[in-house]
Structures are given as structure tokens and as C-alpha cells.
Short mmCIF file of C-alpha atoms in Angstrom, two decimals:
data_model
loop_
_atom_site.label_atom_id
_atom_site.label_comp_id
_atom_site.label_asym_id
_atom_site.label_seq_id
_atom_site.Cartn_x
_atom_site.Cartn_y
_atom_site.Cartn_z
CA MET L 1 168.09 95.75 44.20
CA SER L 2 168.18 92.83 41.85
CA GLU L 3 167.21 94.11 38.42
CA GLN L 4 166.27 90.56 37.42
CA VAL L 5 162.95 90.60 39.23
CA GLN L 6 160.26 90.88 36.56
CA LEU L 7 158.08 93.78 37.63
CA VAL L 8 155.22 93.36 35.14
CA PRO L 9 154.13 89.73 34.64
CA ASN L 10 153.89 88.95 30.89
CA ASN L 11 155.20 92.47 30.28
CA SER L 12 151.67 93.69 29.61
CA LEU L 13 148.90 95.58 31.38
CA LEU L 14 146.22 94.01 29.22
CA THR L 15 144.08 91.27 30.70
CA LYS L 16 141.00 89.43 29.52
CA THR L 17 138.81 90.29 32.48
CA PRO L 18 138.54 92.66 35.45
CA GLU L 19 139.25 89.72 37.73
CA GLU L 20 142.55 89.05 35.99
CA GLY L 21 143.29 92.76 36.04
CA ARG L 22 142.76 92.82 39.77
CA GLN L 23 145.06 89.83 40.24
CA LEU L 24 147.68 91.64 38.18
CA ALA L 25 147.35 94.69 40.43
CA VAL L 26 147.98 92.52 43.50
CA LYS L 27 151.00 90.90 41.84
CA MET L 28 152.51 94.18 40.66
CA ALA L 29 152.18 95.65 44.14
CA ARG L 30 153.95 92.63 45.62
CA LEU L 31 156.74 92.72 43.07
CA ILE L 32 157.68 96.25 44.15
CA ILE L 33 158.06 94.97 47.68
CA LYS L 34 160.15 92.08 46.33
CA VAL L 35 162.47 94.39 44.40
CA THR L 36 162.86 96.71 47.40
CA GLN L 37 163.48 93.83 49.82
CA PRO L 38 165.03 91.06 47.72
CA ASP L 39 165.75 88.83 50.72
CA ALA L 40 162.97 86.23 50.75
CA ALA L 41 163.65 85.38 54.39
CA VAL L 42 163.06 88.97 55.48
CA ARG L 43 159.89 89.21 53.38
CA GLU L 44 158.63 85.98 54.94
CA LYS L 45 159.26 87.44 58.38
CA LEU L 46 157.38 90.63 57.51
CA ARG L 47 154.32 88.86 56.13
CA PRO L 48 152.61 88.23 59.51
CA VAL L 49 153.52 91.78 60.54
CA TYR L 50 151.28 93.36 57.93
CA ALA L 51 148.74 90.56 57.66
CA ASP L 52 147.86 90.93 61.33
CA ASP L 53 147.88 94.72 61.38
CA ALA L 54 144.65 96.49 60.45
CA SER L 55 146.44 99.67 59.50
CA MET L 56 148.83 97.96 57.11
CA LEU L 57 146.09 95.88 55.53
CA ILE L 58 144.31 99.11 54.69
CA ALA L 59 147.51 100.60 53.27
CA ILE L 60 147.96 97.53 51.07
CA GLY L 61 144.42 98.06 49.88
CA GLN L 62 145.27 101.62 48.87
CA THR L 63 148.30 100.46 46.92
CA VAL L 64 146.35 97.83 45.03
CA ALA L 65 143.60 100.36 44.30
CA ILE L 66 146.13 102.71 42.69
CA GLU L 67 147.71 99.93 40.63
CA PHE L 68 144.29 98.73 39.54
CA ALA L 69 143.27 102.21 38.38
CA THR L 70 146.10 102.12 35.85
CA ILE L 71 145.37 98.58 34.71
CA ALA L 72 141.66 99.31 34.35
CA ALA L 73 142.38 102.38 32.23
CA ALA L 74 144.78 100.33 30.09
CA ASN L 75 141.97 97.88 29.40
CA ASN L 76 139.42 100.60 28.74
CA TYR L 77 137.65 99.25 31.82
CA TRP L 78 136.81 95.98 29.97
CA LYS L 79 133.81 97.66 28.41
CA MET H 1 147.26 83.93 49.66
CA SER H 2 144.40 81.87 48.44
CA GLU H 3 144.01 82.60 44.72
CA GLN H 4 140.41 81.35 44.91
CA VAL H 5 139.05 84.53 46.47
CA GLN H 6 137.07 86.33 43.77
CA LEU H 7 138.45 89.86 43.72
CA VAL H 8 135.88 91.51 41.42
CA PRO H 9 132.28 90.45 42.15
CA ASN H 10 130.53 89.45 38.89
CA ASN H 11 133.87 90.03 37.17
CA SER H 12 132.72 93.45 36.00
CA LEU H 13 133.16 97.10 36.94
CA LEU H 14 129.86 98.07 35.33
CA THR H 15 126.91 98.77 37.59
CA LYS H 16 123.45 100.16 37.01
CA THR H 17 123.71 103.06 39.43
CA PRO H 18 126.24 105.13 41.40
CA GLU H 19 124.89 103.51 44.58
CA GLU H 20 125.72 100.05 43.27
CA GLY H 21 129.08 101.33 42.08
CA ARG H 22 129.82 102.59 45.55
CA GLN H 23 128.85 99.25 47.08
CA LEU H 24 131.17 97.55 44.62
CA ALA H 25 134.00 99.87 45.69
CA VAL H 26 133.45 98.89 49.33
CA LYS H 27 133.39 95.19 48.43
CA MET H 28 136.49 95.35 46.26
CA ALA H 29 138.40 97.12 49.02
CA ARG H 30 137.38 94.41 51.49
CA LEU H 31 138.32 91.60 49.15
CA ILE H 32 141.90 92.84 49.00
CA ILE H 33 142.04 92.62 52.78
CA LYS H 34 140.56 89.13 52.55
CA VAL H 35 143.13 87.94 50.03
CA THR H 36 145.98 89.44 52.08
CA GLN H 37 144.71 87.98 55.33
CA PRO H 38 142.80 84.82 54.36
CA ASP H 39 142.22 83.72 57.96
CA ALA H 40 138.63 84.73 58.77
CA ALA H 41 139.31 84.50 62.51
CA VAL H 42 142.11 87.06 62.29
CA ARG H 43 140.00 89.37 60.14
CA GLU H 44 137.17 89.10 62.65
CA LYS H 45 139.58 90.06 65.42
CA LEU H 46 140.86 93.06 63.46
CA ARG H 47 137.39 94.42 62.67
CA PRO H 48 136.84 96.25 65.99
CA VAL H 49 140.43 97.51 65.80
CA TYR H 50 139.75 99.64 62.72
CA ALA H 51 136.06 100.27 63.34
CA ASP H 52 136.87 101.98 66.65
CA ASP H 53 139.88 103.89 65.41
CA ALA H 54 139.26 107.29 63.82
CA SER H 55 142.51 107.21 61.91
CA MET H 56 141.83 103.83 60.33
CA LEU H 57 138.26 104.74 59.45
CA ILE H 58 139.62 107.70 57.51
CA ALA H 59 142.17 105.47 55.77
CA ILE H 60 139.41 103.07 54.76
CA GLY H 61 137.56 106.04 53.35
CA GLN H 62 140.58 106.94 51.23
CA THR H 63 140.82 103.40 49.87
CA VAL H 64 137.15 103.28 48.93
CA ALA H 65 137.45 106.70 47.29
CA ILE H 66 140.27 105.45 45.06
CA GLU H 67 138.41 102.28 44.12
CA PHE H 68 135.28 104.29 43.39
CA ALA H 69 137.16 106.67 41.09
CA THR H 70 137.97 103.71 38.83
CA ILE H 71 134.47 102.28 38.94
CA ALA H 72 132.91 105.68 38.24
CA ALA H 73 135.17 106.19 35.21
CA ALA H 74 134.31 102.68 33.98
CA ASN H 75 130.62 103.62 34.06
CA ASN H 76 131.20 107.00 32.44
CA TYR H 77 129.98 108.45 35.72
CA TRP H 78 126.46 107.06 35.07
CA LYS H 79 125.70 110.09 32.93
CA MET C 1 127.89 96.41 57.95
CA SER C 2 124.36 97.49 57.40
CA GLU C 3 123.75 97.43 53.67
CA GLN C 4 120.82 99.82 54.16
CA VAL C 5 122.99 102.90 54.54
CA GLN C 6 122.61 104.89 51.33
CA LEU C 7 126.16 105.53 50.13
CA VAL C 8 125.43 108.02 47.34
CA PRO C 9 122.81 110.66 48.25
CA ASN C 10 120.19 110.91 45.47
CA ASN C 11 122.03 108.05 43.77
CA SER C 12 123.79 110.51 41.47
CA LEU C 13 127.17 112.20 41.13
CA LEU C 14 125.70 115.10 39.18
CA THR C 15 125.23 118.40 40.97
CA LYS C 16 124.26 121.87 39.85
CA THR C 17 127.35 123.63 41.15
CA PRO C 18 130.90 123.00 42.38
CA GLU C 19 129.73 123.97 45.87
CA GLU C 20 127.09 121.24 45.84
CA GLY C 21 129.63 118.85 44.39
CA ARG C 22 131.97 119.60 47.26
CA GLN C 23 129.20 119.04 49.79
CA LEU C 24 128.48 115.72 48.12
CA ALA C 25 132.15 114.76 48.45
CA VAL C 26 132.04 115.48 52.18
CA LYS C 27 128.84 113.46 52.58
CA MET C 28 130.10 110.49 50.59
CA ALA C 29 133.29 110.39 52.65
CA ARG C 30 131.24 110.39 55.87
CA LEU C 31 128.90 107.67 54.65
CA ILE C 32 131.82 105.27 54.21
CA ILE C 33 132.73 105.86 57.84
CA LYS C 34 129.09 105.28 58.76
CA VAL C 35 128.89 101.99 56.88
CA THR C 36 132.19 100.81 58.38
CA GLN C 37 131.20 101.83 61.90
CA PRO C 38 127.39 101.62 61.98
CA ASP C 39 127.17 102.30 65.73
CA ALA C 40 126.19 105.97 66.04
CA ALA C 41 127.38 106.09 69.64
CA VAL C 42 130.88 105.01 68.68
CA ARG C 43 131.00 107.47 65.79
CA GLU C 44 129.90 110.23 68.14
CA LYS C 45 132.71 109.30 70.51
CA LEU C 46 135.27 109.34 67.68
CA ARG C 47 134.22 112.76 66.36
CA PRO C 48 136.25 114.85 68.85
CA VAL C 49 139.17 112.47 68.36
CA TYR C 50 139.65 113.46 64.74
CA ALA C 51 138.28 116.99 64.96
CA ASP C 52 140.95 117.90 67.52
CA ASP C 53 143.80 116.10 65.82
CA ALA C 54 145.72 118.02 63.16
CA SER C 55 146.95 114.86 61.50
CA MET C 56 143.49 113.36 61.12
CA LEU C 57 141.99 116.62 59.88
CA ILE C 58 144.57 116.58 57.11
CA ALA C 59 143.76 112.94 56.31
CA ILE C 60 140.06 113.80 56.08
CA GLY C 61 141.02 116.56 53.67
CA GLN C 62 142.83 114.04 51.47
CA THR C 63 139.81 111.76 51.40
CA VAL C 64 137.45 114.57 50.44
CA ALA C 65 139.89 115.70 47.75
CA ILE C 66 139.86 112.24 46.17
CA GLU C 67 136.06 111.98 46.30
CA PHE C 68 135.74 115.45 44.83
CA ALA C 69 138.05 114.60 41.92
CA THR C 70 135.56 111.94 40.82
CA ILE C 71 132.52 114.17 41.30
CA ALA C 72 134.17 117.04 39.43
CA ALA C 73 135.01 114.77 36.50
CA ALA C 74 131.44 113.44 36.49
CA ASN C 75 130.18 117.01 36.14
CA ASN C 76 132.75 117.91 33.49
CA TYR C 77 134.09 120.38 36.06
CA TRP C 78 130.88 122.46 35.79
CA LYS C 79 132.29 124.19 32.72
CA MET F 1 129.33 120.79 61.04
CA SER F 2 128.05 124.13 59.98
CA GLU F 3 126.70 123.77 56.47
CA GLN F 4 127.08 127.54 55.99
CA VAL F 5 130.82 127.36 55.38
CA GLN F 6 131.34 128.00 51.67
CA LEU F 7 133.48 125.14 50.44
CA VAL F 8 134.32 126.41 46.95
CA PRO F 9 135.20 130.13 46.84
CA ASN F 10 133.22 131.84 44.05
CA ASN F 11 131.52 128.49 43.48
CA SER F 12 133.82 127.79 40.54
CA LEU F 13 136.93 125.76 39.76
CA LEU F 14 137.90 128.05 36.90
CA THR F 15 140.73 130.50 37.46
CA LYS F 16 142.64 132.82 35.18
CA THR F 17 146.08 131.43 35.90
CA PRO F 18 147.88 128.41 37.40
CA GLU F 19 148.92 130.62 40.31
CA GLU F 20 145.30 131.44 41.12
CA GLY F 21 144.42 127.79 40.66
CA ARG F 22 147.08 126.83 43.18
CA GLN F 23 145.77 129.39 45.66
CA LEU F 24 142.29 127.96 45.20
CA ALA F 25 143.65 124.47 45.94
CA VAL F 26 145.16 125.74 49.20
CA LYS F 27 141.90 127.45 50.16
CA MET F 28 139.72 124.47 49.33
CA ALA F 29 141.94 122.20 51.41
CA ARG F 30 141.66 124.59 54.36
CA LEU F 31 137.90 124.89 54.06
CA ILE F 32 137.48 121.15 54.54
CA ILE F 33 139.41 121.46 57.80
CA LYS F 34 137.18 124.39 58.73
CA VAL F 35 133.98 122.48 58.07
CA THR F 36 135.26 119.45 59.99
CA GLN F 37 136.46 121.54 62.93
CA PRO F 38 134.21 124.63 62.95
CA ASP F 39 135.62 125.95 66.24
CA ALA F 40 138.06 128.70 65.26
CA ALA F 41 139.77 128.53 68.65
CA VAL F 42 140.58 124.86 68.22
CA ARG F 43 141.83 125.41 64.67
CA GLU F 44 144.04 128.24 65.92
CA LYS F 45 145.48 125.92 68.55
CA LEU F 46 146.18 123.22 65.96
CA ARG F 47 147.96 125.53 63.53
CA PRO F 48 151.39 125.45 65.23
CA VAL F 49 150.97 121.69 65.67
CA TYR F 50 151.06 121.01 61.95
CA ALA F 51 153.17 124.01 60.93
CA ASP F 52 156.03 122.78 63.12
CA ASP F 53 155.72 119.12 62.21
CA ALA F 54 157.59 117.93 59.13
CA SER F 55 155.33 114.94 58.67
CA MET F 56 152.14 117.01 58.71
CA LEU F 57 153.57 119.64 56.39
CA ILE F 58 154.22 116.88 53.89
CA ALA F 59 150.69 115.54 54.34
CA ILE F 60 149.27 119.01 53.70
CA GLY F 61 151.35 119.10 50.55
CA GLN F 62 149.75 115.84 49.39
CA THR F 63 146.28 117.19 49.99
CA VAL F 64 146.94 120.38 48.05
CA ALA F 65 148.47 118.35 45.22
CA ILE F 66 145.29 116.28 44.91
CA GLU F 67 143.03 119.35 44.99
CA PHE F 68 145.21 121.06 42.42
CA ALA F 69 145.04 118.09 40.05
CA THR F 70 141.27 118.58 39.85
CA ILE F 71 141.49 122.34 39.43
CA ALA F 72 144.17 122.04 36.76
CA ALA F 73 142.06 119.56 34.79
CA ALA F 74 139.04 121.88 35.13
CA ASN F 75 141.09 124.64 33.53
CA ASN F 76 142.50 122.40 30.82
CA TYR F 77 145.87 123.06 32.47
CA TRP F 78 145.74 126.74 31.40
CA LYS F 79 147.09 125.78 28.00
CA MET M 1 150.14 132.59 55.66
CA SER M 2 151.84 135.11 53.48
CA GLU M 3 149.89 135.29 50.24
CA GLN M 4 152.97 136.79 48.56
CA VAL M 5 154.72 133.46 48.14
CA GLN M 6 154.54 132.56 44.47
CA LEU M 7 153.12 129.06 44.35
CA VAL M 8 153.66 128.27 40.66
CA PRO M 9 157.06 129.41 39.31
CA ASN M 10 156.57 131.33 36.05
CA ASN M 11 152.83 130.92 36.59
CA SER M 12 152.78 128.02 34.14
CA LEU M 13 152.67 124.23 34.20
CA LEU M 14 154.26 123.98 30.77
CA THR M 15 157.91 122.98 30.55
CA LYS M 16 160.19 122.08 27.69
CA THR M 17 161.19 118.66 28.96
CA PRO M 18 160.19 115.95 31.45
CA GLU M 19 163.28 116.83 33.48
CA GLU M 20 162.13 120.44 33.84
CA GLY M 21 158.64 119.21 34.61
CA ARG M 22 160.01 117.05 37.38
CA GLN M 23 161.98 119.96 38.82
CA LEU M 24 158.80 122.03 38.75
CA ALA M 25 156.99 119.28 40.69
CA VAL M 26 159.69 119.37 43.36
CA LYS M 27 159.50 123.16 43.58
CA MET M 28 155.73 123.30 43.74
CA ALA M 29 155.70 120.74 46.53
CA ARG M 30 158.23 122.80 48.49
CA LEU M 31 156.32 126.03 47.98
CA ILE M 32 153.27 124.57 49.70
CA ILE M 33 155.43 123.82 52.71
CA LYS M 34 156.78 127.36 52.52
CA VAL M 35 153.32 128.92 52.44
CA THR M 36 152.15 126.72 55.32
CA GLN M 37 155.24 127.40 57.42
CA PRO M 38 156.45 130.87 56.32
CA ASP M 39 159.14 131.05 59.00
CA ALA M 40 162.40 130.19 57.25
CA ALA M 41 164.11 129.40 60.54
CA VAL M 42 161.53 126.77 61.42
CA ARG M 43 161.70 125.26 57.94
CA GLU M 44 165.50 125.12 58.23
CA LYS M 45 165.14 123.30 61.53
CA LEU M 46 162.70 120.79 60.04
CA ARG M 47 164.87 119.97 57.03
CA PRO M 48 167.13 117.42 58.77
CA VAL M 49 164.05 115.95 60.44
CA TYR M 50 162.58 114.73 57.17
CA ALA M 51 165.85 114.29 55.26
CA ASP M 52 167.02 111.74 57.82
CA ASP M 53 163.72 109.94 58.20
CA ALA M 54 163.00 107.12 55.76
CA SER M 55 159.26 107.39 56.26
CA MET M 56 159.14 111.10 55.50
CA LEU M 57 161.39 110.77 52.48
CA ILE M 58 158.90 108.29 51.07
CA ALA M 59 156.02 110.65 51.83
CA ILE M 60 157.81 113.46 50.02
CA GLY M 61 158.20 111.11 47.09
CA GLN M 62 154.43 110.52 47.04
CA THR M 63 153.75 114.24 47.04
CA VAL M 64 156.12 114.91 44.17
CA ALA M 65 154.61 112.00 42.23
CA ILE M 66 151.13 113.53 42.53
CA GLU M 67 152.33 116.99 41.50
CA PHE M 68 154.21 115.50 38.57
CA ALA M 69 151.14 113.63 37.34
CA THR M 70 149.39 116.97 36.86
CA ILE M 71 152.38 118.63 35.21
CA ALA M 72 152.92 115.67 32.88
CA ALA M 73 149.28 115.75 31.80
CA ALA M 74 149.52 119.51 31.23
CA ASN M 75 152.42 118.88 28.87
CA ASN M 76 150.69 115.98 27.13
CA TYR M 77 153.53 113.88 28.52
CA TRP M 78 156.06 115.67 26.26
CA LYS M 79 155.12 113.36 23.42
CA MET E 1 169.53 120.10 47.22
CA SER E 2 171.90 119.48 44.41
CA GLU E 3 170.14 120.49 41.22
CA GLN E 4 172.57 118.31 39.27
CA VAL E 5 170.78 115.09 40.08
CA GLN E 6 169.00 114.00 36.92
CA LEU E 7 165.41 113.39 37.95
CA VAL E 8 164.11 111.75 34.76
CA PRO E 9 166.52 109.21 33.23
CA ASN E 10 166.92 109.90 29.48
CA ASN E 11 164.69 112.93 30.00
CA SER E 12 161.70 110.98 28.68
CA LEU E 13 158.66 109.14 30.01
CA LEU E 14 158.42 106.97 26.93
CA THR E 15 159.58 103.36 27.18
CA LYS E 16 159.37 100.39 24.87
CA THR E 17 157.56 98.09 27.24
CA PRO E 18 155.51 98.08 30.48
CA GLU E 19 158.44 96.37 32.18
CA GLU E 20 160.76 99.24 31.27
CA GLY E 21 158.08 101.69 32.31
CA ARG E 22 157.86 100.04 35.69
CA GLN E 23 161.63 100.18 36.11
CA LEU E 24 161.50 103.88 35.25
CA ALA E 25 158.84 104.40 37.93
CA VAL E 26 161.11 102.76 40.51
CA LYS E 27 164.06 104.89 39.43
CA MET E 28 162.12 108.14 39.40
CA ALA E 29 160.82 107.46 42.90
CA ARG E 30 164.38 106.81 44.12
CA LEU E 31 165.74 109.94 42.48
CA ILE E 32 163.36 112.11 44.49
CA ILE E 33 164.75 110.57 47.66
CA LYS E 34 168.25 111.20 46.33
CA VAL E 35 167.55 114.86 45.61
CA THR E 36 165.94 115.34 49.02
CA GLN E 37 168.74 113.55 50.86
CA PRO E 38 171.84 114.07 48.71
CA ASP E 39 174.20 112.49 51.25
CA ALA E 40 174.85 108.95 50.00
CA ALA E 41 176.03 107.83 53.41
CA VAL E 42 172.77 108.83 55.04
CA ARG E 43 170.73 107.16 52.29
CA GLU E 44 172.79 104.00 52.74
CA LYS E 45 172.03 104.07 56.45
CA LEU E 46 168.31 104.51 55.81
CA ARG E 47 168.05 101.64 53.32
CA PRO E 48 167.75 98.82 55.91
CA VAL E 49 165.34 101.00 57.86
CA TYR E 50 162.70 100.92 55.16
CA ALA E 51 163.63 97.57 53.62
CA ASP E 52 162.94 95.81 56.93
CA ASP E 53 159.80 97.74 57.77
CA ALA E 54 156.53 96.40 56.41
CA SER E 55 154.82 99.76 56.66
CA MET E 56 157.49 101.59 54.69
CA LEU E 57 157.67 98.90 52.04
CA ILE E 58 153.95 99.41 51.47
CA ALA E 59 154.43 103.18 51.30
CA ILE E 60 157.17 102.73 48.69
CA GLY E 61 154.74 100.58 46.75
CA GLN E 62 152.20 103.42 46.77
CA THR E 63 154.76 105.89 45.50
CA VAL E 64 155.83 103.65 42.65
CA ALA E 65 152.18 103.02 41.77
CA ILE E 66 151.56 106.75 41.42
CA GLU E 67 154.68 107.29 39.32
CA PHE E 68 153.76 104.34 37.13
CA ALA E 69 150.27 105.69 36.51
CA THR E 70 151.81 108.74 34.87
CA ILE E 71 154.33 106.75 32.85
CA ALA E 72 151.67 104.30 31.68
CA ALA E 73 149.43 107.15 30.52
CA ALA E 74 152.40 108.74 28.72
CA ASN E 75 152.87 105.51 26.80
CA ASN E 76 149.17 105.09 26.09
CA TYR E 77 149.41 101.96 28.22
CA TRP E 78 151.62 100.26 25.57
CA LYS E 79 148.53 99.27 23.66
#
């Protein structure tokens, strides 16, 4: 694992809007995959594997949902 | 991934009722699938795959449940 | 997806007792399956698939547990 | 599904001790399986399936962990 | 299931340190497996099955993470 | 299981930044795998198994997300 991958963009969970919070959740989920599989060529090869697989798309959705729960709490739900 | 997909409809987690909150959870879960697989034709092809598969239907239910937990907290459970 | 399916019975997360809250969790989990697979005949065909499969029964249990966590919090744990 | 199955023993999430709370989590997880598969003979047949399968034992552990999180919060963690 | 298995060591979620809290999470996760599969010989046979399987090791990690979330909250995160 | 493996680096959930919190989540997730499979040679053999498997990469992402939720709460979301 390359420790140089930045795992939290801007080093903050705070965003201006729910939309930006959701985008952050997607990015943070992807960065864990990047740090676990640092080889860009392998990741590129895996992309169609999960993007064309209903089961994996659902699993990605679960991951993003969990990340977003944390980000939303950090932002007091943008209330 | 097309960054233009809006991930949080109306850019807010606040809804008038639990019913609307639940609909938002369903939509947000779907939008993550959309942003991960932007090709509408592929998504259309995958729809019967998960809709006819008991295991995937349950997994979709888990995803919606996680999204809804966040939305419900954001709305103070509509109390 | 038929948007007419009511996703939250009585449009409320509040129940008189934990037992009723648990029943609501079971119903809400089922309604997501209903809205994802609106064809009653298909759902009927899938019922024995998951009811006779240990792995899927466990997965259903996880889904209900997540739904119930939200309902229990909404009701301040019926304390 | 038989609606007569009691889903929350004693209709309460409150227990005297963490140990009793943990036992309640195990029972509540099992009762969801019971209500989903009301046929005792089928459940009896499935028991060795999951009890001898490492993957399912782990999944049962996840379910109990989620149930217990709710029960522990309900009891203010027995502090 | 033997009800005699103690599910929560020391009948408490409170620990002196995060390290001890983490060890408690590992133990509590294992005790659920023990209570579900009380036969030590079977559990011994299953150990190499999950210890040599990447997918199951990850699933065990998820279970421990969920248990730890509860224990950490019980201890107010040892702050 | 070797009890000597330290499960929580620095025996604390508190970090200076979200980035460090995220790194801690990754480490804590890995340490559970280490304690479950203490044989470094086996772990080394399993690494390419999950790093080249889209499904397992997603599952690792879920685990880290759950660990991070706890760490973020411990740090009051670095607000």
C-alpha cells in the first residue's frame, strides 16, 4: 500500500451541501479501493467487472451509504 | 463516471414526511448505481437480473435501510 | 417501479411498543422488495427461494435489524 | 407469515445486564428467521446448514451485532 | 444452543482502553459463533476454512467493526 | 490467535485530522485480519486474491467505512 494516496480529499468531512457530501462519500469509497489496489492498470481492468454486475453495483451502493452516514452526521445533516 | 448526475435530489435530506424520506432513500440508492454505471442501456439490462433474484432484492433492501437511517436522523425522525 | 406503493405504513415511524416497531421494520423491509419487484407473481415465486435458504434468511435478518435500529431510535427506544 | 410470532420477547428492549441484552439480541435475530420461515421442520433442516458453514456463522454474527447495537443504546450501554 | 455460554465477558461493555475494547469486540464476535455452533470439534474444523479465505476474513472484520462501534460508544470513545 | 498483536495503534481513537483518522481505520481493519490469520505467509498469499477481486475490494471498503464511522464520532468529526 502506498501511504501517499490521500484518503480524505481536502482533509475534511465538512461540505457546503448534501450534494457535495454525497460526492465526497463516493470519492472516499473509491480511495479505499485505490489504496488497497494501487496498480491503476488492475483497477481499470476491474471497473467493467463491477459496473456490469448487478450484485457488485448494489454492494458499492451499500459502501457509499455507510460513508455518507458519517459525512452527513459530521455536517449536522446540513440543517 | 459522469459528475453531472445529481446525487441528492433537491440537494437536501429534509422531507415533509417519513414516506417522502423513504422515497428519497430509494432514489439516492439508485443514483449511486447510475453514477457507477452511467450507461442507461447496461442498467436497463441489469434491472431484471436483480429484480428476479431474491438475494439481490434483499441486498437492495439493506442499502435502502442504510440510506433511510441517515435521512430519518436528518429529519429528527419526523417527530 | 410503481410509485404508488406506500413505503411507510401510516406514514410514521412512531409505534406504541417495541413489538409494533419490530413489525413495522419487517413491513418496511418487505415494501422495498415490493417496490423493486412490483410483479406479485414473481415475488410469490421468489418467496420459497429465500425462505428455504439459510443464507438469505440471515440476510433478511440483517435488513430487518437495520430498519429496526432507525425505528427504535425514532421511538427513543420506548423508554 | 404468521403474525402471531412474538418478535420482541417481553415487548421491551430494556434488560438488567449486557449479558441479558446480548441474549435478547440473539433471540430477536432468530425470531425474524422464524417469522420469515414459519415451518419448524424447514428451520430444523436449515440449522446444520448454517451451523456448519463458516461464512453463515459470520453472517449470523453480523446480524446479532446490529441487533445488539440497538439494544445497547436502549439501555444506555448499562453504564 | 447452550444458554450457558457467557456472551459478554465480565458482563460489561466498559473497558479501560481502546485496545481492551477492541479485544472485547473480537471476543464477543467469537462467542456468537460459539453459541450458534456449540460443538468445539466443528468450530475447530471451520477455523482454517475462514482463516485461509480472503472473503471470510473481510467478513469477520466487518463483524468486529460493528461490535466495536457499540463498545466504543459505551465507553464514550475513551475520551 | 496471538493476543500480542496490538489491535489499536497508539491505543487511541483520537487523531489530529480526518486523513489520519482514515489511515487509522485502514490499519484497524487490517489488524483484525492479522489477528485472525496470524501466519504472515498465508496473509501474503491472500493479498493478491482480494486485491484483484472487485467484490472483495468493495467488501474491504465497507469494513473501512464502518471502522471510520466510529473513529469520526470519537473525534467529533474534527469539527
